[in-house]
Amino acid sequence: MKVLVPIKRVADPANANKVKVAGSEVSHDGLEWVMNPFDEWSLEAALRLTEDASAKTRTGEIVVVSIGPKAAVDTLREAMGKGAERGVLVDGEDTALDSNVVAQILAKVVEKEQPDLVLMGKQSADGDSNIAGTKLAELLGWPVINYASHIETSDDGKTLTIKRELDVGVQTLKVQGPAVITCSDRILKPGTIKNGVTPADFEYPDLGDLNSRLSNLKNIMAARKKPLDELGLGDLGVEPVRVDEYVGFELPAGRSGQAQFLESVDELVQKLQSEAKVL
Amino acid sequence: MAQPINRYKTDLRDYSFLLFEQFKLQDVLGAEPFSDWDEETCNTVLSQVYEFAKTVTGPLNRVGDTQGCRLEDGRVITPEGFKDAWKKLYDAGWRVLGAPAEYGGMDAPTSVAVLSDELLSGSNTAFNMYPGLCLGAAEVIAEFGTDAQKKTYVPPMMNGKWGGTMCLSEPHAGSDVGSATTMAAPVGDGTYKIRGTKIFISGGDHDLADNIIHLVLARIEGASAGTKGLSLFIVPKVRVDGTPNDVQVTSIEHKMGINGSATCVLEFGEKGECVGELVGTVEHQGMRQMFKLMNFARIGVGIQGLAVASSAYFNALEYARDRKQGSSIKEWKNAEAPRVAIIEHPNVRRDLLMMKSKVEGMRALITKLAVHQDRLRAVEGKDDASVAYHQGQIDLLTPLVKAYCSDEAYRVCETAIQVYGGAGYLKDWPVEQYARDSKIFSIYEGTNAIQAMDLVGRKLGQGGGKNTQTFLGEIQKWIAAHKDDADLTDAVANLQKAHEAVGGSVMQFLGWFQSGQMPNIVLMAERFLHMMSKLTIGWLLLDGATIAAQKLAEGGLSARDQAFYEGKKYSALYYAKNIVPEVIGDAKTLRACDVSPVQISDEAFGPA
């Protein structure tokens, strides 16, 4: 199975307090870049789909693709250090991307790569638009399933049984590949991916606060030698059109007030009633 | 179980600065023996180890402290989560980063392995001792063992299947290793029956691995007394054929800190059934072989000191930025002035900058030593003069790394607690554990008094004093080149005076040696070790500051780099103007050499 995993680099959400905005621009100065956590979930899912976890061998191929400046190579190498086989970097400016541009570029990469599946984040941690995956499927004429929590492949790998956890319960869908799938964080739980190769009783470790597995030394060293193609938009024959126009950014208002220690539960209830007016 | 929350923090920017901007590790990368390594790979490895430290070992630091180890039915049970972390560590491969490829390692530069070790030790000192000592023991067998021993013992000790220890101390042989009474009787088939008691054995037993390989110093029957008669033996907990080997844990110690590390009393051969094999084939080489491990471990202790001090600093910094108390001193007449974060108070800023400069200074000292090792590895077998130069500098710096970093670790932790105020004394915050954990660093692997005697008694005069002269000559050259730097003039002048003071003190020791005034040497050795460390660190920090000044002058920096380089500059200035001058006063004290401690009678110390 060949899986394409698009990966965006985003300013580290843990340092959101360092973001500076000026009019219609967000300044990237001084920020640290990390892999979009939503994409990391999909990378982890893709790794589990294409390996025999028990024998620790790779059984399929993962191509990670990113759109960004040269420095985004680091993000791709990081993904390859976790196990992805190849990388593709499409030259672009972080600030010049919107969901439509991303979908149009990715559609061309998909045409070139012909994967069995595109697994991507349901959104990016910076823009939170939640559009690119669906838009990509639309451009490709492929089915799209968002917020997958479980993925099971048929014996020939062509049919996927996917569960989505919704407020009303769990929905199970069957889909013929190729397809675009976005994942929810439930996908990181043990037992959510069945690929017919990893033994059913294999127990993946709990990832805790991590968004994907840690890389190990061997993979990091190997990742340096894995193929990484750098493409311009011309190479893909695409002139993406941006449809969103950023008019302005504002930082959220600073937190008002401070934590207060109360003497009793009664006092808390009273304050919730009279001051917060939530009871 | 205490909440597994990570408190470990550091700033990797300083690591890449030291490796690639100051000590220029890239000079030796991309060629044998580091052909697989480049700058990006080194940085990636460090960032991944940091991730590992924050997510796997870091959250278990307080858990290990609270739970400690238990001895049940003669077996040590480690704190919850340690077993899982051990497995993850070896799966990830971080413990064998610097090991040769034939043992599953990646031949990483020593400096990268050393800084990775800082990250692991800082996140959880107690946990990291198990795999750390195991690696050291494996390296001794890899260097001195027979081919069969290398094949049998080294791979499982490198991949985490087996653990390893070093067994030196005995109830009446601590600092005085030569008094060891553990005996080895030849059986006739090449093996020996071992009998004796070893104490203070870190990781002497644990439940993390299937077997534990003890390296035991013992005296073969009939061998001479003292250290010269000692031999080193491989003594497995379980023999290679799977039968138990008569090694008993009789108790574990209850300690002030590093509670997650099991400190064991081991009884070898109580039933007369403990079998060991000599490391290699030549008897009475024990001390020489053990010194390989001890040098490794001494540098390791320096790294522990740096690691814990660094996290203590970053935690205190975070707290100081967050904690509001008092108003700005500029508003001292205004009772209504708004409350400010304590980082606004000049005295707190001074404490923070002192910690920052010491931490960065220790890291620079350790990185310097490690890059000497890398440069040595790059020319080994090709350029004997270079090898001798680098080895000489490593030998000279090792006692400074061990003793200065371990002494200062405790002091930085103490200062961190002071920054927190009362909160720092509570178990709600990590710094009180850091202080307790770090106290042992100045004691084990040779007390700092022993390190100081190693420095003045052995290292200063090594090679006819050549290493020391070369070292002091390099500082003098640097001073000459930078004495007119506009930003640094006062600081460089201080360094110059400290340099003269250290040079004069070296001559003073020489005089005492020649006139046989041995008590003076012992009285003043630790003071001198600190003088020389302060001179070295003052130099290294100022050297870093000149690089930072150049970057700042060039401009075009990101906000983060702007702040980083400014920080480097002020660390150096603080250290050079507040700590380096102590060397000058110390030299006067040293020269005057007050001998009150040896003149006072035992009785005058107080009633028995």
mmCIF file of C-alpha atoms in Angstrom, chain A residues 18 20 29-32 56 73-74 77-78 82 205-206 209-210 213-221 224-225 258, chain B residues 35-38 40-41 44-45 48 51-52 55-56 88 91-94 96-97 104-106 324 557-560:
data_model
loop_
_atom_site.group_PDB
_atom_site.id
_atom_site.type_symbol
_atom_site.label_atom_id
_atom_site.label_comp_id
_atom_site.label_asym_id
_atom_site.label_seq_id
_atom_site.Cartn_x
_atom_site.Cartn_y
_atom_site.Cartn_z
ATOM 1 C CA LYS A 18 5.219 34.696 21.084
ATOM 2 C CA LYS A 20 3.143 38.954 16.783
ATOM 3 C CA ASP A 29 9.957 35.945 13.571
ATOM 4 C CA GLY A 30 11.349 34.029 16.499
ATOM 5 C CA LEU A 31 8.863 31.171 16.273
ATOM 6 C CA GLU A 32 9.842 27.541 16.396
ATOM 7 C CA LYS A 56 9.234 -4.295 13.115
ATOM 8 C CA VAL A 73 12.877 19.990 4.709
ATOM 9 C CA ASP A 74 13.553 19.579 8.427
ATOM 10 C CA ARG A 77 13.202 14.603 7.524
ATOM 11 C CA GLU A 78 11.569 14.365 10.918
ATOM 12 C CA LYS A 82 9.744 8.212 12.143
ATOM 13 C CA PRO A 205 2.249 1.490 23.384
ATOM 14 C CA ASP A 206 0.184 4.351 24.722
ATOM 15 C CA ASP A 209 1.053 13.332 25.228
ATOM 16 C CA LEU A 210 2.837 12.574 21.970
ATOM 17 C CA ARG A 213 5.811 7.847 17.785
ATOM 18 C CA LEU A 214 9.280 9.056 18.709
ATOM 19 C CA SER A 215 11.919 8.408 16.113
ATOM 20 C CA ASN A 216 14.875 6.259 16.941
ATOM 21 C CA LEU A 217 18.540 6.622 16.197
ATOM 22 C CA LYS A 218 18.647 4.141 13.331
ATOM 23 C CA ASN A 219 15.722 5.791 11.552
ATOM 24 C CA ILE A 220 17.135 9.282 11.979
ATOM 25 C CA MET A 221 20.427 8.190 10.455
ATOM 26 C CA ARG A 224 19.316 11.400 5.877
ATOM 27 C CA LYS A 225 19.779 9.072 2.949
ATOM 28 C CA GLN A 258 -6.677 36.097 38.547
ATOM 29 C CA SER B 35 31.346 10.091 7.904
ATOM 30 C CA ASP B 36 27.640 9.552 8.653
ATOM 31 C CA TRP B 37 27.365 12.735 10.685
ATOM 32 C CA ASP B 38 26.683 16.328 9.741
ATOM 33 C CA GLU B 40 21.797 18.772 10.890
ATOM 34 C CA THR B 41 21.974 15.159 12.091
ATOM 35 C CA THR B 44 18.130 16.357 15.021
ATOM 36 C CA VAL B 45 19.471 13.720 17.378
ATOM 37 C CA GLN B 48 14.779 13.860 19.494
ATOM 38 C CA GLU B 51 11.637 14.901 23.190
ATOM 39 C CA PHE B 52 12.380 11.505 24.692
ATOM 40 C CA THR B 55 8.000 12.529 27.456
ATOM 41 C CA VAL B 56 9.495 9.256 28.721
ATOM 42 C CA LYS B 88 11.857 2.533 25.210
ATOM 43 C CA ASP B 91 14.368 0.653 21.371
ATOM 44 C CA ALA B 92 15.165 4.244 20.514
ATOM 45 C CA GLY B 93 18.900 3.557 20.575
ATOM 46 C CA TRP B 94 19.893 6.667 22.548
ATOM 47 C CA VAL B 96 24.344 3.452 22.366
ATOM 48 C CA LEU B 97 24.581 6.645 20.316
ATOM 49 C CA GLY B 104 24.523 -1.566 17.344
ATOM 50 C CA GLY B 105 25.725 1.980 17.976
ATOM 51 C CA MET B 106 26.099 4.849 15.550
ATOM 52 C CA LYS B 324 4.059 38.193 41.410
ATOM 53 C CA LEU B 557 18.965 38.079 13.496
ATOM 54 C CA SER B 558 15.612 36.547 14.387
ATOM 55 C CA ALA B 559 14.162 37.812 17.666
ATOM 56 C CA ARG B 560 15.076 34.496 19.249
#
